[in-house]
XYZ file of N, CA and C in Angstrom:
636
model
N 0.844 -1.204 0.000
C 0.000 0.000 0.000
C 0.881 1.257 0.000
N 0.421 2.272 -0.714
C 1.179 3.532 -0.748
C 1.072 4.212 0.601
N 2.167 4.765 1.068
C 2.119 5.490 2.341
C 1.375 6.802 2.109
N 0.545 7.104 3.064
C -0.295 8.304 2.905
C 0.578 9.551 2.743
N 1.637 9.599 3.545
C 2.510 10.776 3.516
C 3.037 11.023 2.113
N 3.428 9.934 1.448
C 4.030 10.090 0.123
C 3.041 10.683 -0.871
N 1.851 10.081 -0.923
C 0.871 10.560 -1.903
C 0.455 11.990 -1.565
N 0.421 12.278 -0.264
C 0.029 13.624 0.144
C 1.057 14.638 -0.358
N 2.318 14.275 -0.190
C 3.405 15.143 -0.671
C 3.280 15.334 -2.162
N 3.014 14.230 -2.872
C 2.852 14.307 -4.326
C 1.744 15.262 -4.683
N 0.671 15.202 -3.914
C -0.458 16.105 -4.154
C -0.005 17.548 -4.064
N 0.838 17.823 -3.070
C 1.349 19.186 -2.906
C 2.118 19.620 -4.136
N 2.968 18.743 -4.644
C 3.776 19.073 -5.824
C 2.881 19.270 -7.032
N 1.916 18.370 -7.178
C 1.056 18.442 -8.351
C 0.321 19.791 -8.352
N -0.072 20.179 -7.165
C -0.786 21.435 -7.012
C 0.071 22.583 -7.545
N 1.335 22.585 -7.161
C 2.252 23.631 -7.621
C 2.438 23.510 -9.129
N 2.519 22.279 -9.621
C 2.755 22.070 -11.052
C 1.576 22.567 -11.881
N 0.370 22.418 -11.341
C -0.803 22.901 -12.080
C -0.760 24.417 -12.212
N -0.272 25.055 -11.160
C -0.187 26.515 -11.187
C 0.906 26.960 -12.149
N 2.011 26.239 -12.156
C 3.171 26.610 -12.973
C 3.096 25.927 -14.325
N 3.216 26.694 -15.396
C 3.300 26.055 -16.704
C 4.685 25.425 -16.820
N 4.852 24.452 -17.724
C 6.204 23.944 -17.962
C 7.094 25.085 -18.453
N 8.401 25.022 -18.160
C 9.309 26.134 -18.451
C 9.217 26.655 -19.886
N 9.120 25.748 -20.863
C 9.120 26.252 -22.247
C 7.870 27.091 -22.520
N 6.746 26.710 -21.901
C 5.535 27.509 -22.085
C 5.650 28.827 -21.352
N 6.285 28.775 -20.198
C 6.485 29.998 -19.416
C 7.328 30.969 -20.227
N 8.365 30.429 -20.878
C 9.218 31.264 -21.713
C 8.442 31.907 -22.845
N 7.584 31.130 -23.486
C 6.763 31.663 -24.579
C 5.818 32.734 -24.057
N 5.243 32.464 -22.896
C 4.287 33.407 -22.323
C 4.953 34.759 -22.082
N 6.238 34.737 -21.751
C 6.956 35.977 -21.470
C 7.694 36.497 -22.695
N 7.113 36.292 -23.870
C 7.749 36.690 -25.122
C 7.485 38.118 -25.553
N 6.816 38.918 -24.725
C 6.490 40.279 -25.159
C 7.731 41.146 -25.356
N 8.865 40.750 -24.758
C 10.088 41.543 -24.954
C 10.443 41.616 -26.444
N 10.002 40.611 -27.216
C 10.263 40.605 -28.658
C 9.471 41.695 -29.364
N 8.442 42.211 -28.700
C 7.557 43.208 -29.309
C 7.878 44.614 -28.818
N 9.040 44.773 -28.174
C 9.457 46.097 -27.703
C 10.312 46.743 -28.788
N 10.086 48.014 -29.041
C 10.940 48.768 -29.955
C 12.177 49.192 -29.154
N 13.171 48.294 -29.097
C 14.322 48.491 -28.203
C 15.112 49.760 -28.524
N 15.149 50.137 -29.803
C 15.883 51.347 -30.186
C 15.326 52.566 -29.462
N 14.013 52.565 -29.252
C 13.365 53.741 -28.668
C 13.069 53.573 -27.181
N 13.424 52.412 -26.603
C 13.196 52.211 -25.171
C 14.100 53.145 -24.372
N 13.524 53.795 -23.372
C 14.308 54.688 -22.515
C 14.270 54.175 -21.086
N 15.394 54.351 -20.391
C 15.384 54.128 -18.949
C 15.997 55.362 -18.320
N 15.182 56.118 -17.581
C 15.662 57.356 -16.964
C 16.294 57.055 -15.615
N 17.395 57.761 -15.342
C 18.179 57.624 -14.103
C 18.950 56.307 -14.043
N 19.301 55.740 -15.185
C 20.176 54.553 -15.200
C 21.622 55.027 -15.046
N 22.413 54.279 -14.275
C 23.794 54.716 -14.031
C 24.696 54.449 -15.235
N 24.379 53.414 -16.005
C 25.168 53.113 -17.208
C 24.248 53.231 -18.408
N 24.586 54.102 -19.343
C 23.682 54.376 -20.468
C 23.404 53.106 -21.273
N 22.138 52.866 -21.553
C 21.748 51.708 -22.349
C 21.552 50.434 -21.548
N 21.878 50.479 -20.247
C 21.794 49.237 -19.450
C 20.349 48.838 -19.168
N 19.435 49.804 -19.177
C 18.024 49.498 -18.923
C 17.441 48.545 -19.947
N 17.934 48.640 -21.195
C 17.421 47.746 -22.240
C 17.729 46.292 -21.946
N 18.861 46.053 -21.296
C 19.356 44.684 -21.091
C 18.488 43.826 -20.195
N 17.603 44.451 -19.404
C 16.799 43.647 -18.474
C 15.561 43.070 -19.163
N 15.300 43.500 -20.406
C 14.193 42.927 -21.184
C 14.790 41.821 -22.050
N 14.902 40.643 -21.458
C 15.585 39.524 -22.120
C 14.694 38.294 -22.040
N 15.054 37.220 -22.750
C 14.237 36.002 -22.676
C 14.131 35.499 -21.232
N 12.980 34.920 -20.913
C 12.745 34.402 -19.554
C 13.828 33.395 -19.171
N 14.264 32.601 -20.146
C 15.287 31.575 -19.880
C 16.621 32.219 -19.484
N 16.837 33.478 -19.867
C 18.116 34.142 -19.573
C 17.992 35.103 -18.402
N 16.899 35.001 -17.650
C 16.675 35.986 -16.591
C 17.745 35.932 -15.505
N 18.392 34.754 -15.335
C 19.400 34.653 -14.272
C 20.796 35.058 -14.748
N 20.899 35.559 -15.985
C 22.172 36.093 -16.470
C 22.422 37.421 -15.755
N 23.282 37.371 -14.727
C 23.451 38.537 -13.869
C 24.422 39.564 -14.443
N 24.945 39.299 -15.652
C 25.838 40.295 -16.256
C 25.020 41.456 -16.829
N 23.733 41.199 -17.090
C 22.866 42.262 -17.605
C 21.942 42.733 -16.495
N 22.116 43.974 -16.077
C 21.228 44.549 -15.064
C 21.267 46.063 -15.203
N 20.327 46.713 -14.563
C 20.347 48.177 -14.538
C 20.374 48.614 -13.082
N 21.177 49.628 -12.810
C 21.237 50.216 -11.471
C 20.910 51.693 -11.597
N 20.139 52.207 -10.628
C 19.783 53.621 -10.679
C 21.001 54.467 -10.327
N 20.909 55.747 -10.640
C 22.068 56.625 -10.533
C 21.964 57.582 -9.346
N 21.182 58.651 -9.506
C 21.167 59.726 -8.510
C 20.416 59.359 -7.233
N 19.371 58.559 -7.365
C 18.602 58.122 -6.195
C 18.063 56.731 -6.496
N 17.007 56.325 -5.779
C 16.548 54.932 -5.937
C 15.537 54.749 -7.066
N 15.146 55.836 -7.743
C 14.075 55.721 -8.738
C 14.588 55.337 -10.131
N 13.758 54.575 -10.837
C 14.004 54.262 -12.249
C 12.695 54.475 -12.994
N 12.791 54.910 -14.240
C 11.584 55.069 -15.055
C 11.853 54.498 -16.440
N 11.135 53.418 -16.752
C 11.263 52.776 -18.065
C 10.143 53.263 -18.973
N 10.493 53.759 -20.144
C 9.520 54.088 -21.187
C 9.639 53.034 -22.271
N 8.600 52.213 -22.419
C 8.680 51.023 -23.269
C 7.683 51.127 -24.415
N 8.157 51.472 -25.625
C 7.261 51.497 -26.779
C 7.175 50.112 -27.412
N 5.973 49.681 -27.738
C 5.793 48.385 -28.388
C 5.650 48.577 -29.899
N 5.884 47.505 -30.644
C 5.760 47.565 -32.102
C 4.343 47.222 -32.548
N 3.412 47.228 -31.624
C 2.014 46.929 -31.932
C 1.195 47.216 -30.694
N -0.020 46.729 -30.656
C -0.866 46.901 -29.482
C -0.781 45.671 -28.596
N -0.642 45.895 -27.312
C -0.415 44.815 -26.366
C -1.553 44.755 -25.356
N -1.976 43.529 -25.052
C -2.860 43.301 -23.907
C -1.956 42.754 -22.821
N -1.646 43.583 -21.834
C -0.658 43.225 -20.808
C -1.342 42.487 -19.661
N -0.840 41.294 -19.348
C -1.493 40.467 -18.326
C -0.679 40.308 -17.055
N 0.638 40.369 -17.178
C 1.438 40.157 -15.979
C 2.854 40.684 -16.133
N 3.469 40.989 -14.985
C 4.837 41.525 -14.966
C 5.647 40.803 -13.890
N 6.886 40.508 -14.227
C 7.850 39.962 -13.261
C 8.957 41.001 -13.084
N 9.354 41.255 -11.838
C 10.475 42.151 -11.559
C 11.453 41.408 -10.652
N 12.654 41.202 -11.168
C 13.636 40.400 -10.430
C 14.815 41.281 -10.020
N 15.196 41.189 -8.748
C 16.280 42.030 -8.248
C 17.282 41.251 -7.409
N 18.016 42.007 -6.596
C 19.108 41.476 -5.781
C 18.563 41.106 -4.395
N 19.262 40.215 -3.715
C 18.852 39.796 -2.371
C 19.337 40.800 -1.327
N 18.997 42.062 -1.531
C 19.364 43.078 -0.539
C 18.403 44.255 -0.674
N 18.729 45.376 -0.041
C 17.784 46.494 0.007
C 17.695 47.276 -1.303
N 18.521 46.892 -2.294
C 18.432 47.566 -3.600
C 17.270 47.031 -4.426
N 16.594 45.990 -3.935
C 15.467 45.399 -4.681
C 14.287 46.378 -4.685
N 13.652 46.581 -5.854
C 12.482 47.472 -5.909
C 11.393 47.029 -4.936
N 10.731 47.990 -4.300
C 9.638 47.649 -3.378
C 8.307 48.213 -3.850
N 8.343 49.084 -4.847
C 7.082 49.594 -5.397
C 7.240 49.832 -6.891
N 6.177 49.456 -7.628
C 6.173 49.637 -9.081
C 4.857 50.303 -9.461
N 4.955 51.354 -10.282
C 3.766 52.089 -10.721
C 3.714 52.023 -12.242
N 2.554 51.661 -12.791
C 2.415 51.471 -14.236
C 1.572 52.580 -14.861
N 2.044 53.056 -15.989
C 1.301 54.050 -16.782
C 1.230 53.548 -18.213
N 0.066 53.693 -18.828
C -0.023 53.243 -20.223
C -0.178 54.440 -21.158
N 0.437 54.302 -22.328
C 0.246 55.210 -23.458
C 0.568 56.670 -23.145
N 1.663 56.889 -22.392
C 2.205 58.248 -22.229
C 3.662 58.209 -22.692
N 3.897 58.308 -24.004
C 5.273 58.233 -24.505
C 6.148 59.316 -23.888
N 7.441 59.022 -23.786
C 8.445 59.995 -23.301
C 8.102 60.539 -21.913
N 7.591 59.688 -21.037
C 7.290 60.152 -19.679
C 8.550 60.639 -18.986
N 8.403 61.674 -18.167
C 9.521 62.150 -17.353
C 9.178 61.907 -15.881
N 10.151 62.131 -14.988
C 9.865 61.933 -13.567
C 8.788 62.918 -13.082
N 8.722 64.106 -13.690
C 7.660 65.053 -13.326
C 6.283 64.456 -13.604
N 6.185 63.722 -14.710
C 4.886 63.137 -15.092
C 4.422 62.075 -14.099
N 5.340 61.526 -13.297
C 4.947 60.442 -12.392
C 4.152 60.965 -11.196
N 3.975 62.279 -11.132
C 3.140 62.822 -10.051
C 1.666 62.541 -10.325
N 1.341 62.216 -11.584
C -0.067 61.908 -11.870
C -0.399 60.495 -11.392
N -1.689 60.226 -11.306
C -2.186 58.936 -10.811
C -1.798 57.806 -11.768
N -1.121 56.753 -11.273
C -0.790 55.639 -12.175
C -2.020 54.801 -12.515
N -1.917 54.011 -13.586
C -3.011 53.104 -13.941
C -3.079 51.932 -12.975
N -1.932 51.565 -12.395
C -1.921 50.516 -11.375
C -0.615 50.604 -10.594
N -0.704 50.348 -9.286
C 0.471 50.368 -8.412
C 0.599 49.015 -7.728
N 1.835 48.540 -7.599
C 2.083 47.261 -6.917
C 3.110 47.458 -5.813
N 2.829 46.869 -4.650
C 3.884 46.678 -3.654
C 4.610 45.406 -4.043
N 5.940 45.461 -4.091
C 6.715 44.319 -4.573
C 7.352 43.552 -3.431
N 7.440 42.253 -3.622
C 8.237 41.414 -2.732
C 9.575 41.162 -3.389
N 10.568 40.784 -2.582
C 11.859 40.436 -3.178
C 11.683 39.185 -4.025
N 12.132 39.252 -5.259
C 12.041 38.120 -6.179
C 13.430 37.912 -6.776
N 14.099 36.847 -6.346
C 15.484 36.621 -6.769
C 15.576 35.616 -7.888
N 14.449 34.969 -8.230
C 14.492 33.905 -9.244
C 13.626 34.235 -10.459
N 12.919 35.355 -10.417
C 12.066 35.722 -11.551
C 10.873 34.804 -11.701
N 10.258 34.440 -10.584
C 9.122 33.512 -10.607
C 7.822 34.203 -10.193
N 7.920 35.407 -9.674
C 6.768 36.042 -9.038
C 6.087 36.984 -10.027
N 4.833 36.676 -10.352
C 4.142 37.510 -11.331
C 3.115 38.411 -10.672
N 3.112 39.668 -11.087
C 2.097 40.620 -10.646
C 1.066 40.750 -11.760
N -0.189 40.466 -11.435
C -1.236 40.453 -12.457
C -1.799 41.857 -12.641
N -1.834 42.303 -13.892
C -2.383 43.628 -14.172
C -3.898 43.543 -14.310
N -4.556 44.687 -14.157
C -5.992 44.768 -14.446
C -6.117 44.768 -15.966
N -6.518 43.628 -16.515
C -6.466 43.464 -17.967
C -7.375 44.476 -18.669
N -8.513 44.793 -18.061
C -9.423 45.763 -18.697
C -8.721 47.096 -18.896
N -7.809 47.417 -17.992
C -7.123 48.702 -18.068
C -5.920 48.653 -19.013
N -5.375 47.456 -19.211
C -4.160 47.333 -20.018
C -4.402 46.498 -21.269
N -5.586 46.688 -21.878
C -5.920 45.826 -23.014
C -5.513 46.442 -24.342
N -5.112 47.711 -24.333
C -4.790 48.357 -25.606
C -3.571 49.264 -25.413
N -2.428 48.648 -25.183
C -1.238 49.386 -24.769
C -0.224 49.420 -25.906
N 0.120 50.619 -26.375
C 1.202 50.715 -27.366
C 2.474 51.262 -26.718
N 2.343 51.767 -25.483
C 3.501 52.290 -24.758
C 3.257 52.062 -23.273
N 4.235 51.463 -22.600
C 4.117 51.191 -21.167
C 5.245 51.897 -20.427
N 4.897 52.616 -19.380
C 5.929 53.190 -18.513
C 5.885 52.473 -17.171
N 7.063 52.024 -16.720
C 7.194 51.368 -15.414
C 8.027 52.286 -14.525
N 7.403 52.805 -13.502
C 8.096 53.689 -12.561
C 8.440 52.878 -11.310
N 9.733 52.643 -11.106
C 10.190 52.016 -9.860
C 10.404 53.173 -8.895
N 9.464 53.326 -7.959
C 9.456 54.531 -7.128
C 10.204 54.362 -5.807
N 10.341 53.111 -5.362
C 10.997 52.872 -4.061
C 11.718 51.541 -4.098
N 12.718 51.402 -3.210
C 13.301 50.084 -2.950
C 13.214 49.817 -1.451
N 13.948 48.814 -0.991
C 13.829 48.434 0.427
C 14.763 49.233 1.341
N 15.334 50.321 0.836
C 16.103 51.207 1.715
C 17.510 51.543 1.258
N 17.989 50.923 0.181
C 19.342 51.228 -0.306
C 19.345 52.567 -1.058
N 20.555 53.118 -1.269
C 20.680 54.390 -1.994
C 20.273 54.238 -3.444
N 20.598 53.084 -4.029
C 20.277 52.866 -5.437
C 19.478 51.570 -5.590
N 18.830 51.430 -6.734
C 17.980 50.275 -7.031
C 18.625 49.459 -8.136
N 18.544 48.139 -7.988
C 19.070 47.239 -9.021
C 17.950 46.347 -9.548
N 17.881 46.202 -10.882
C 16.919 45.306 -11.511
C 17.675 44.413 -12.491
N 17.428 43.097 -12.407
C 18.108 42.137 -13.277
C 17.237 41.690 -14.446
N 15.932 41.687 -14.221
C 15.041 41.165 -15.257
C 13.660 41.769 -15.088
N 13.060 42.168 -16.219
C 11.644 42.537 -16.227
C 10.964 41.670 -17.281
N 9.984 40.888 -16.849
C 9.239 40.023 -17.764
C 7.853 40.588 -18.003
N 7.437 40.581 -19.266
C 6.108 41.082 -19.615
C 5.328 39.963 -20.283
N 4.149 39.672 -19.748
C 3.321 38.611 -20.317
C 2.052 39.224 -20.884
N 1.638 38.737 -22.047
C 0.392 39.226 -22.619
C 0.262 38.859 -24.081
N -0.677 39.519 -24.753
C -0.930 39.254 -26.169
C -0.542 40.485 -26.973
N -0.173 40.210 -28.217
C 0.308 41.282 -29.084
C -0.476 41.295 -30.377
N -0.880 42.479 -30.845
C -1.541 42.608 -32.143
C -0.746 43.593 -32.973
N -0.577 43.254 -34.242
C 0.166 44.127 -35.135
C -0.573 45.446 -35.316
N 0.187 46.512 -35.473
C -0.420 47.795 -35.809
C -0.586 47.855 -37.320
N -1.690 47.386 -37.807
C -1.871 47.270 -39.254
C -1.931 48.637 -39.938
N -2.789 49.492 -39.445
C -3.027 50.768 -40.115
C -1.718 51.480 -40.394
N -0.901 51.570 -39.373
C 0.372 52.272 -39.442
C 1.238 51.694 -40.556
N 1.300 50.370 -40.630
C 2.148 49.727 -41.633
C 1.630 49.996 -43.036
N 0.327 49.949 -43.200
C -0.257 50.153 -44.525
C 0.108 51.542 -45.042
N -0.025 52.550 -44.185
C 0.297 53.912 -44.646
C 1.751 53.999 -45.085
N 2.643 53.396 -44.317
C 4.057 53.441 -44.676
C 4.263 52.784 -46.044
N 3.660 51.618 -46.256
C 3.829 50.909 -47.536
C 3.298 51.751 -48.681
N 2.091 52.286 -48.529
C 1.494 53.074 -49.610
C 2.366 54.266 -49.927
N 2.829 54.909 -48.891
C 3.633 56.110 -49.080
C 4.887 55.764 -49.892
N 5.569 54.685 -49.488
C 6.804 54.317 -50.184
C 6.510 53.887 -51.611
N 5.427 53.138 -51.794
C 5.091 52.631 -53.126
C 4.781 53.788 -54.064
N 4.056 54.787 -53.579
C 3.664 55.873 -54.470
C 4.755 56.928 -54.575
N 5.568 57.059 -53.540
C 6.561 58.132 -53.546
C 7.590 57.924 -54.645
N 8.143 56.711 -54.750
C 9.243 56.527 -55.683
C 8.831 56.672 -57.142
N 7.808 55.942 -57.619
C 7.406 56.102 -59.015
C 7.070 57.557 -59.314
N 6.430 58.224 -58.377
C 6.063 59.627 -58.595
C 7.330 60.455 -58.836
N 8.350 60.217 -58.010
C 9.608 60.945 -58.192
C 10.130 60.743 -59.598
N 10.210 59.462 -60.020
C 10.753 59.155 -61.347
C 9.927 59.849 -62.409
N 8.610 59.739 -62.261
C 7.719 60.272 -63.283
C 7.975 61.767 -63.447
N 8.105 62.446 -62.349
C 8.302 63.893 -62.412
C 9.571 64.198 -63.219
N 10.651 63.500 -62.899
C 11.910 63.783 -63.592
C 11.806 63.469 -65.075
N 11.145 62.370 -65.395
C 11.070 61.968 -66.804
C 10.143 62.892 -67.579
N 9.036 63.258 -66.957
C 8.009 64.007 -67.677
C 8.459 65.463 -67.885
N 9.108 66.030 -66.891
C 9.406 67.470 -66.958
C 10.155 67.869 -68.229
N 11.273 67.204 -68.565
C 11.998 67.652 -69.759
C 11.114 67.596 -71.023
N 10.304 66.522 -71.150
C 9.471 66.405 -72.348
C 8.468 67.548 -72.418
N 7.824 67.780 -71.283
C 6.829 68.851 -71.239
C 7.518 70.156 -71.664
N 8.655 70.371 -71.112
C 9.415 71.598 -71.388
C 9.705 71.692 -72.896
N 10.127 70.581 -73.443
C 10.523 70.498 -74.858
C 9.322 70.796 -75.767
N 8.178 70.194 -75.436
C 6.964 70.376 -76.239
C 6.532 71.838 -76.210
N 6.458 72.393 -75.004
C 6.005 73.787 -74.903
C 7.095 74.695 -75.486
């Protein structure tokens, strides 16, 4: 007969397994970093220029501690994240260090491009108190109704656990992505019509001139 303790323990594990997707699915779920316009991503108050971009990496690489961002003048960081389409944002992971530099509060704003620290005085769309997360396993669920049509996300790290500066190793974004069709169509039409028109003008002008 199976010992009760054993099956009970198994039940506990199974319970956790049901909550957790298998790693490869978890990685896919956190694929929104692929939909970030990294060239235009800004991180304000980063101590090393361009380091803020490095924390938006594949979920499988979240423990790569060579890529991180540390704040500069004080403990605040502000990420301005433009997407290459419309995003329905469902969850966020924030992974930090096992000390007081770990973020303790995160404030989210949607669709305010080029946000500055002055702009963070306005009411955020959602605020989270953060726990220390050293493994990148802890997800904060967004109010999906509020974040269902996001082309730009600002993440304001407003506080940490008491250190002078804040360190972030990984930010994971989970959700769905839709292409910005309209925008692409206009670009294509413009390019398609612009070039032939240019040629036509050059070719036609001399003839017209000659005839008249």
